[in-house]
Short mmCIF file of N, CA and C in Angstrom, two decimals:
data_model
loop_
_atom_site.label_atom_id
_atom_site.label_comp_id
_atom_site.label_asym_id
_atom_site.label_seq_id
_atom_site.Cartn_x
_atom_site.Cartn_y
_atom_site.Cartn_z
N GLN E 1 0.85 -1.18 0.00
CA GLN E 1 0.00 0.00 0.00
C GLN E 1 0.89 1.24 0.00
N VAL E 2 0.72 2.09 -0.99
CA VAL E 2 1.52 3.30 -1.12
C VAL E 2 0.80 4.42 -0.41
N LEU E 3 1.41 4.92 0.67
CA LEU E 3 0.77 5.96 1.45
C LEU E 3 1.14 7.36 0.99
N LEU E 4 2.34 7.50 0.41
CA LEU E 4 2.81 8.77 -0.09
C LEU E 4 3.24 8.60 -1.54
N ALA E 5 2.87 9.53 -2.38
CA ALA E 5 3.22 9.43 -3.79
C ALA E 5 3.86 10.72 -4.26
N GLU E 6 5.10 10.62 -4.74
CA GLU E 6 5.80 11.78 -5.26
C GLU E 6 5.59 11.88 -6.77
N SER E 7 5.66 13.09 -7.27
CA SER E 7 5.59 13.32 -8.70
C SER E 7 6.36 14.58 -9.03
N GLY E 8 6.65 14.77 -10.31
CA GLY E 8 7.28 16.00 -10.76
C GLY E 8 8.75 15.89 -11.08
N GLY E 9 9.34 14.73 -10.87
CA GLY E 9 10.74 14.57 -11.21
C GLY E 9 10.95 14.55 -12.71
N GLY E 10 12.21 14.61 -13.10
CA GLY E 10 12.51 14.58 -14.53
C GLY E 10 13.93 15.00 -14.81
N LEU E 11 14.19 15.28 -16.08
CA LEU E 11 15.50 15.71 -16.55
C LEU E 11 15.47 17.21 -16.81
N VAL E 12 16.44 17.91 -16.27
CA VAL E 12 16.49 19.36 -16.45
C VAL E 12 17.94 19.79 -16.58
N GLN E 13 18.16 20.87 -17.30
CA GLN E 13 19.52 21.39 -17.43
C GLN E 13 19.91 22.17 -16.19
N ALA E 14 21.19 22.22 -15.95
CA ALA E 14 21.70 22.99 -14.81
C ALA E 14 21.20 24.43 -14.91
N GLY E 15 20.78 24.94 -13.77
CA GLY E 15 20.20 26.27 -13.73
C GLY E 15 18.69 26.29 -13.87
N GLY E 16 18.12 25.17 -14.25
CA GLY E 16 16.68 25.08 -14.45
C GLY E 16 15.92 24.82 -13.17
N SER E 17 14.62 24.59 -13.32
CA SER E 17 13.74 24.42 -12.17
C SER E 17 12.87 23.18 -12.33
N LEU E 18 12.50 22.62 -11.21
CA LEU E 18 11.51 21.56 -11.14
C LEU E 18 10.69 21.77 -9.89
N ARG E 19 9.46 21.28 -9.93
CA ARG E 19 8.59 21.33 -8.75
C ARG E 19 8.13 19.91 -8.45
N LEU E 20 8.51 19.41 -7.29
CA LEU E 20 8.08 18.10 -6.85
C LEU E 20 6.84 18.23 -5.99
N SER E 21 5.98 17.25 -6.10
CA SER E 21 4.77 17.21 -5.27
C SER E 21 4.68 15.87 -4.56
N CYS E 22 4.05 15.88 -3.43
CA CYS E 22 3.82 14.67 -2.63
C CYS E 22 2.36 14.70 -2.18
N ALA E 23 1.66 13.63 -2.42
CA ALA E 23 0.24 13.57 -2.07
C ALA E 23 -0.08 12.24 -1.41
N SER E 24 -1.19 12.24 -0.69
CA SER E 24 -1.64 11.01 -0.05
C SER E 24 -3.16 11.01 0.04
N SER E 25 -3.72 9.87 -0.22
CA SER E 25 -5.16 9.70 -0.04
C SER E 25 -5.46 8.99 1.28
N GLU E 26 -4.37 8.62 2.00
CA GLU E 26 -4.53 7.85 3.24
C GLU E 26 -4.20 8.66 4.48
N LEU E 27 -3.15 9.48 4.38
CA LEU E 27 -2.71 10.24 5.53
C LEU E 27 -3.37 11.61 5.56
N THR E 28 -3.62 12.10 6.75
CA THR E 28 -4.08 13.48 6.94
C THR E 28 -2.84 14.31 7.22
N PHE E 29 -2.38 15.05 6.19
CA PHE E 29 -1.09 15.72 6.28
C PHE E 29 -0.99 16.67 7.46
N ALA E 30 -2.09 17.24 7.87
CA ALA E 30 -2.04 18.20 8.97
C ALA E 30 -1.53 17.56 10.26
N ASN E 31 -1.56 16.26 10.34
CA ASN E 31 -1.09 15.54 11.53
C ASN E 31 0.39 15.18 11.47
N TYR E 32 1.07 15.57 10.40
CA TYR E 32 2.45 15.14 10.18
C TYR E 32 3.38 16.30 9.87
N PHE E 33 4.55 16.20 10.43
CA PHE E 33 5.69 17.03 10.02
C PHE E 33 6.20 16.37 8.75
N MET E 34 6.38 17.14 7.68
CA MET E 34 6.70 16.57 6.39
C MET E 34 8.12 16.93 5.96
N GLY E 35 8.77 15.99 5.31
CA GLY E 35 10.13 16.23 4.87
C GLY E 35 10.40 15.72 3.47
N TRP E 36 11.45 16.24 2.87
CA TRP E 36 11.99 15.74 1.61
C TRP E 36 13.43 15.31 1.85
N PHE E 37 13.74 14.15 1.34
CA PHE E 37 15.09 13.61 1.40
C PHE E 37 15.51 13.22 -0.01
N ARG E 38 16.80 12.97 -0.19
CA ARG E 38 17.26 12.52 -1.50
C ARG E 38 18.38 11.50 -1.31
N GLN E 39 18.54 10.70 -2.33
CA GLN E 39 19.55 9.64 -2.25
C GLN E 39 20.15 9.35 -3.61
N VAL E 40 21.45 9.25 -3.60
CA VAL E 40 22.21 8.84 -4.77
C VAL E 40 22.64 7.39 -4.54
N PRO E 41 22.56 6.52 -5.53
CA PRO E 41 22.96 5.13 -5.33
C PRO E 41 24.34 5.01 -4.69
N GLY E 42 24.42 4.18 -3.65
CA GLY E 42 25.68 3.97 -2.98
C GLY E 42 25.98 4.96 -1.86
N ARG E 43 25.06 5.91 -1.68
CA ARG E 43 25.25 6.91 -0.63
C ARG E 43 24.07 6.93 0.31
N GLU E 44 24.28 7.52 1.47
CA GLU E 44 23.22 7.62 2.46
C GLU E 44 22.11 8.56 1.99
N ARG E 45 20.90 8.24 2.42
CA ARG E 45 19.78 9.15 2.15
C ARG E 45 20.01 10.41 2.98
N GLU E 46 19.90 11.58 2.35
CA GLU E 46 20.20 12.82 3.05
C GLU E 46 19.02 13.76 3.09
N PHE E 47 18.98 14.53 4.14
CA PHE E 47 17.91 15.50 4.36
C PHE E 47 18.01 16.63 3.35
N VAL E 48 16.84 17.08 2.87
CA VAL E 48 16.79 18.22 1.96
C VAL E 48 16.03 19.38 2.60
N ALA E 49 14.80 19.11 3.03
CA ALA E 49 13.95 20.17 3.58
C ALA E 49 12.84 19.55 4.40
N ALA E 50 12.30 20.34 5.33
CA ALA E 50 11.18 19.87 6.14
C ALA E 50 10.29 21.05 6.49
N ILE E 51 9.04 20.74 6.81
CA ILE E 51 8.08 21.79 7.12
C ILE E 51 7.17 21.32 8.24
N SER E 52 6.88 22.25 9.16
CA SER E 52 6.08 21.92 10.33
C SER E 52 4.61 21.74 9.96
N TRP E 53 3.84 21.27 10.91
CA TRP E 53 2.45 20.92 10.67
C TRP E 53 1.64 22.07 10.06
N SER E 54 1.87 23.27 10.58
CA SER E 54 1.12 24.42 10.07
C SER E 54 1.81 25.12 8.92
N GLY E 55 3.07 24.77 8.69
CA GLY E 55 3.85 25.41 7.65
C GLY E 55 4.62 26.62 8.13
N GLU E 56 4.55 26.91 9.42
CA GLU E 56 5.22 28.12 9.94
C GLU E 56 6.74 27.95 10.01
N THR E 57 7.20 26.73 10.18
CA THR E 57 8.62 26.49 10.36
C THR E 57 9.13 25.60 9.22
N THR E 58 10.24 26.01 8.65
CA THR E 58 10.87 25.21 7.61
C THR E 58 12.35 25.05 7.92
N TYR E 59 12.89 23.94 7.47
CA TYR E 59 14.31 23.65 7.62
C TYR E 59 14.86 23.25 6.26
N TYR E 60 16.11 23.61 6.01
CA TYR E 60 16.76 23.26 4.75
C TYR E 60 18.20 22.83 5.01
N ARG E 61 18.68 21.92 4.17
CA ARG E 61 20.11 21.67 4.22
C ARG E 61 20.79 22.89 3.62
N PRO E 62 21.98 23.25 4.11
CA PRO E 62 22.63 24.50 3.66
C PRO E 62 22.82 24.59 2.16
N SER E 63 23.08 23.48 1.51
CA SER E 63 23.41 23.54 0.08
C SER E 63 22.20 23.86 -0.79
N VAL E 64 20.99 23.77 -0.25
CA VAL E 64 19.81 24.07 -1.05
C VAL E 64 19.09 25.33 -0.58
N GLU E 65 19.47 25.84 0.57
CA GLU E 65 18.81 27.03 1.10
C GLU E 65 18.96 28.20 0.13
N GLY E 66 17.84 28.86 -0.12
CA GLY E 66 17.84 29.95 -1.09
C GLY E 66 17.52 29.51 -2.50
N ARG E 67 17.61 28.23 -2.76
CA ARG E 67 17.27 27.69 -4.09
C ARG E 67 16.00 26.85 -4.05
N PHE E 68 15.80 26.13 -2.97
CA PHE E 68 14.63 25.25 -2.82
C PHE E 68 13.65 25.86 -1.84
N THR E 69 12.36 25.60 -2.07
CA THR E 69 11.32 26.06 -1.16
C THR E 69 10.33 24.93 -0.92
N ILE E 70 10.15 24.60 0.35
CA ILE E 70 9.16 23.60 0.72
C ILE E 70 7.88 24.31 1.14
N ALA E 71 6.75 23.74 0.75
CA ALA E 71 5.45 24.32 1.11
C ALA E 71 4.44 23.19 1.28
N ARG E 72 3.36 23.51 1.95
CA ARG E 72 2.35 22.48 2.17
C ARG E 72 0.95 23.08 2.02
N ASP E 73 0.03 22.24 1.64
CA ASP E 73 -1.39 22.59 1.53
C ASP E 73 -2.15 21.51 2.28
N ASN E 74 -2.45 21.76 3.53
CA ASN E 74 -3.09 20.73 4.34
C ASN E 74 -4.51 20.42 3.86
N ALA E 75 -5.18 21.41 3.36
CA ALA E 75 -6.53 21.17 2.84
C ALA E 75 -6.49 20.24 1.63
N GLY E 76 -5.46 20.41 0.81
CA GLY E 76 -5.31 19.57 -0.37
C GLY E 76 -4.48 18.32 -0.12
N ASN E 77 -3.95 18.21 1.11
CA ASN E 77 -3.14 17.03 1.46
C ASN E 77 -1.94 16.86 0.53
N THR E 78 -1.23 17.97 0.32
CA THR E 78 -0.05 17.91 -0.54
C THR E 78 1.11 18.69 0.09
N VAL E 79 2.29 18.29 -0.27
CA VAL E 79 3.51 19.00 0.08
C VAL E 79 4.32 19.15 -1.20
N SER E 80 4.93 20.29 -1.37
CA SER E 80 5.70 20.52 -2.59
C SER E 80 7.13 20.93 -2.27
N LEU E 81 7.98 20.75 -3.25
CA LEU E 81 9.37 21.22 -3.16
C LEU E 81 9.69 21.91 -4.48
N GLN E 82 9.75 23.22 -4.44
CA GLN E 82 10.13 24.01 -5.61
C GLN E 82 11.64 24.10 -5.64
N MET E 83 12.23 23.65 -6.74
CA MET E 83 13.68 23.61 -6.85
C MET E 83 14.11 24.50 -7.99
N ASN E 84 14.81 25.56 -7.67
CA ASN E 84 15.33 26.51 -8.66
C ASN E 84 16.85 26.47 -8.67
N GLY E 85 17.43 26.94 -9.73
CA GLY E 85 18.89 26.98 -9.81
C GLY E 85 19.52 25.63 -9.61
N LEU E 86 18.94 24.63 -10.24
CA LEU E 86 19.41 23.25 -10.02
C LEU E 86 20.85 23.07 -10.48
N LYS E 87 21.56 22.27 -9.70
CA LYS E 87 22.97 21.99 -9.97
C LYS E 87 23.14 20.49 -10.24
N LEU E 88 24.26 20.15 -10.85
CA LEU E 88 24.53 18.75 -11.14
C LEU E 88 24.44 17.90 -9.88
N GLU E 89 24.92 18.45 -8.78
CA GLU E 89 24.96 17.69 -7.54
C GLU E 89 23.58 17.51 -6.90
N ASP E 90 22.55 18.09 -7.47
CA ASP E 90 21.19 17.86 -6.99
C ASP E 90 20.58 16.59 -7.59
N THR E 91 21.29 15.99 -8.51
CA THR E 91 20.79 14.76 -9.12
C THR E 91 20.66 13.66 -8.07
N ALA E 92 19.47 13.08 -7.97
CA ALA E 92 19.20 12.05 -6.95
C ALA E 92 17.76 11.58 -7.11
N ILE E 93 17.44 10.54 -6.36
CA ILE E 93 16.04 10.17 -6.17
C ILE E 93 15.54 10.96 -4.96
N TYR E 94 14.42 11.64 -5.12
CA TYR E 94 13.86 12.46 -4.06
C TYR E 94 12.67 11.75 -3.44
N TYR E 95 12.67 11.73 -2.09
CA TYR E 95 11.63 11.03 -1.35
C TYR E 95 10.88 12.00 -0.45
N CYS E 96 9.59 11.81 -0.39
CA CYS E 96 8.73 12.52 0.54
C CYS E 96 8.57 11.64 1.78
N ALA E 97 8.50 12.26 2.96
CA ALA E 97 8.37 11.48 4.19
C ALA E 97 7.51 12.21 5.20
N ALA E 98 6.89 11.43 6.09
CA ALA E 98 5.99 11.98 7.10
C ALA E 98 6.42 11.52 8.49
N ALA E 99 6.43 12.48 9.43
CA ALA E 99 6.80 12.20 10.81
C ALA E 99 5.64 12.57 11.72
N SER E 100 5.29 11.67 12.62
CA SER E 100 4.13 11.90 13.48
C SER E 100 4.48 12.44 14.86
N GLN E 101 5.77 12.36 15.23
CA GLN E 101 6.15 12.77 16.58
C GLN E 101 6.77 14.17 16.57
N ALA E 102 6.63 14.85 17.70
CA ALA E 102 7.26 16.17 17.85
C ALA E 102 8.75 16.00 18.11
N GLY E 103 9.50 17.04 17.81
CA GLY E 103 10.94 16.96 18.02
C GLY E 103 11.62 18.27 17.73
N THR E 104 12.94 18.22 17.76
CA THR E 104 13.75 19.41 17.53
C THR E 104 14.14 19.52 16.05
N ARG E 105 14.82 20.58 15.75
CA ARG E 105 15.30 20.80 14.39
C ARG E 105 16.20 19.65 13.94
N SER E 106 17.13 19.27 14.79
CA SER E 106 18.05 18.19 14.42
C SER E 106 17.30 16.87 14.27
N TYR E 107 16.26 16.68 15.07
CA TYR E 107 15.45 15.47 14.98
C TYR E 107 14.82 15.37 13.58
N PHE E 108 14.22 16.45 13.12
CA PHE E 108 13.53 16.41 11.84
C PHE E 108 14.47 16.44 10.65
N MET E 109 15.73 16.68 10.88
CA MET E 109 16.70 16.61 9.81
C MET E 109 17.29 15.20 9.69
N SER E 110 16.83 14.31 10.54
CA SER E 110 17.26 12.91 10.51
C SER E 110 16.19 12.04 9.86
N LYS E 111 16.64 11.12 9.02
CA LYS E 111 15.69 10.23 8.35
C LYS E 111 14.95 9.35 9.34
N TYR E 112 15.53 9.15 10.53
CA TYR E 112 14.94 8.25 11.51
C TYR E 112 13.69 8.85 12.18
N ALA E 113 13.45 10.13 11.98
CA ALA E 113 12.25 10.76 12.54
C ALA E 113 11.00 10.40 11.76
N TYR E 114 11.15 9.92 10.54
CA TYR E 114 10.04 9.76 9.61
C TYR E 114 9.64 8.29 9.49
N GLU E 115 8.34 8.03 9.71
CA GLU E 115 7.88 6.64 9.70
C GLU E 115 7.34 6.22 8.33
N THR E 116 6.90 7.19 7.55
CA THR E 116 6.23 6.87 6.29
C THR E 116 6.96 7.53 5.15
N TRP E 117 7.22 6.76 4.10
CA TRP E 117 8.00 7.22 2.96
C TRP E 117 7.29 6.92 1.65
N GLY E 118 7.54 7.79 0.69
CA GLY E 118 7.09 7.52 -0.65
C GLY E 118 8.11 6.65 -1.38
N GLN E 119 7.82 6.36 -2.63
CA GLN E 119 8.69 5.48 -3.41
C GLN E 119 9.76 6.27 -4.16
N GLY E 120 9.66 7.57 -4.17
CA GLY E 120 10.70 8.39 -4.76
C GLY E 120 10.43 8.79 -6.19
N THR E 121 11.04 9.91 -6.57
CA THR E 121 10.97 10.39 -7.95
C THR E 121 12.37 10.85 -8.37
N GLN E 122 12.77 10.47 -9.56
CA GLN E 122 14.12 10.75 -10.03
C GLN E 122 14.23 12.18 -10.52
N VAL E 123 15.27 12.86 -10.06
CA VAL E 123 15.63 14.18 -10.56
C VAL E 123 17.03 14.08 -11.14
N THR E 124 17.16 14.42 -12.40
CA THR E 124 18.45 14.38 -13.08
C THR E 124 18.76 15.75 -13.64
N VAL E 125 19.90 16.30 -13.23
CA VAL E 125 20.33 17.61 -13.72
C VAL E 125 21.51 17.40 -14.65
N SER E 126 21.39 17.90 -15.86
CA SER E 126 22.43 17.72 -16.86
C SER E 126 23.17 19.03 -17.11
N SER E 127 24.37 18.89 -17.63
CA SER E 127 25.18 20.09 -17.91
C SER E 127 24.89 20.64 -19.28
#
């Protein structure tokens, strides 16, 4: 059973933009702290961005801050990741994740905070 579904990945040239979306017909997003992670084969899954239940608080990894924007629409049960100024090193599979427990900034930047994951969407940035 797929609880989270990502979409919007694809191939883009360096400097371009993509918008990823995450949706669920099973989870009530307002009950979850939501995050985006990414993974390159052979490497650890790494934190990209996260957003609090109401959307008031956001966290970003330093390398994407100012280029990526996470947002949520609780009424529509969606979370998005707007990615601008894409770089070659942004190439990865991007995963949406949901966390049900409260915690600190460092907690939500860890993959272990999130119980539910999507299957991922590929983002490839070319030169």
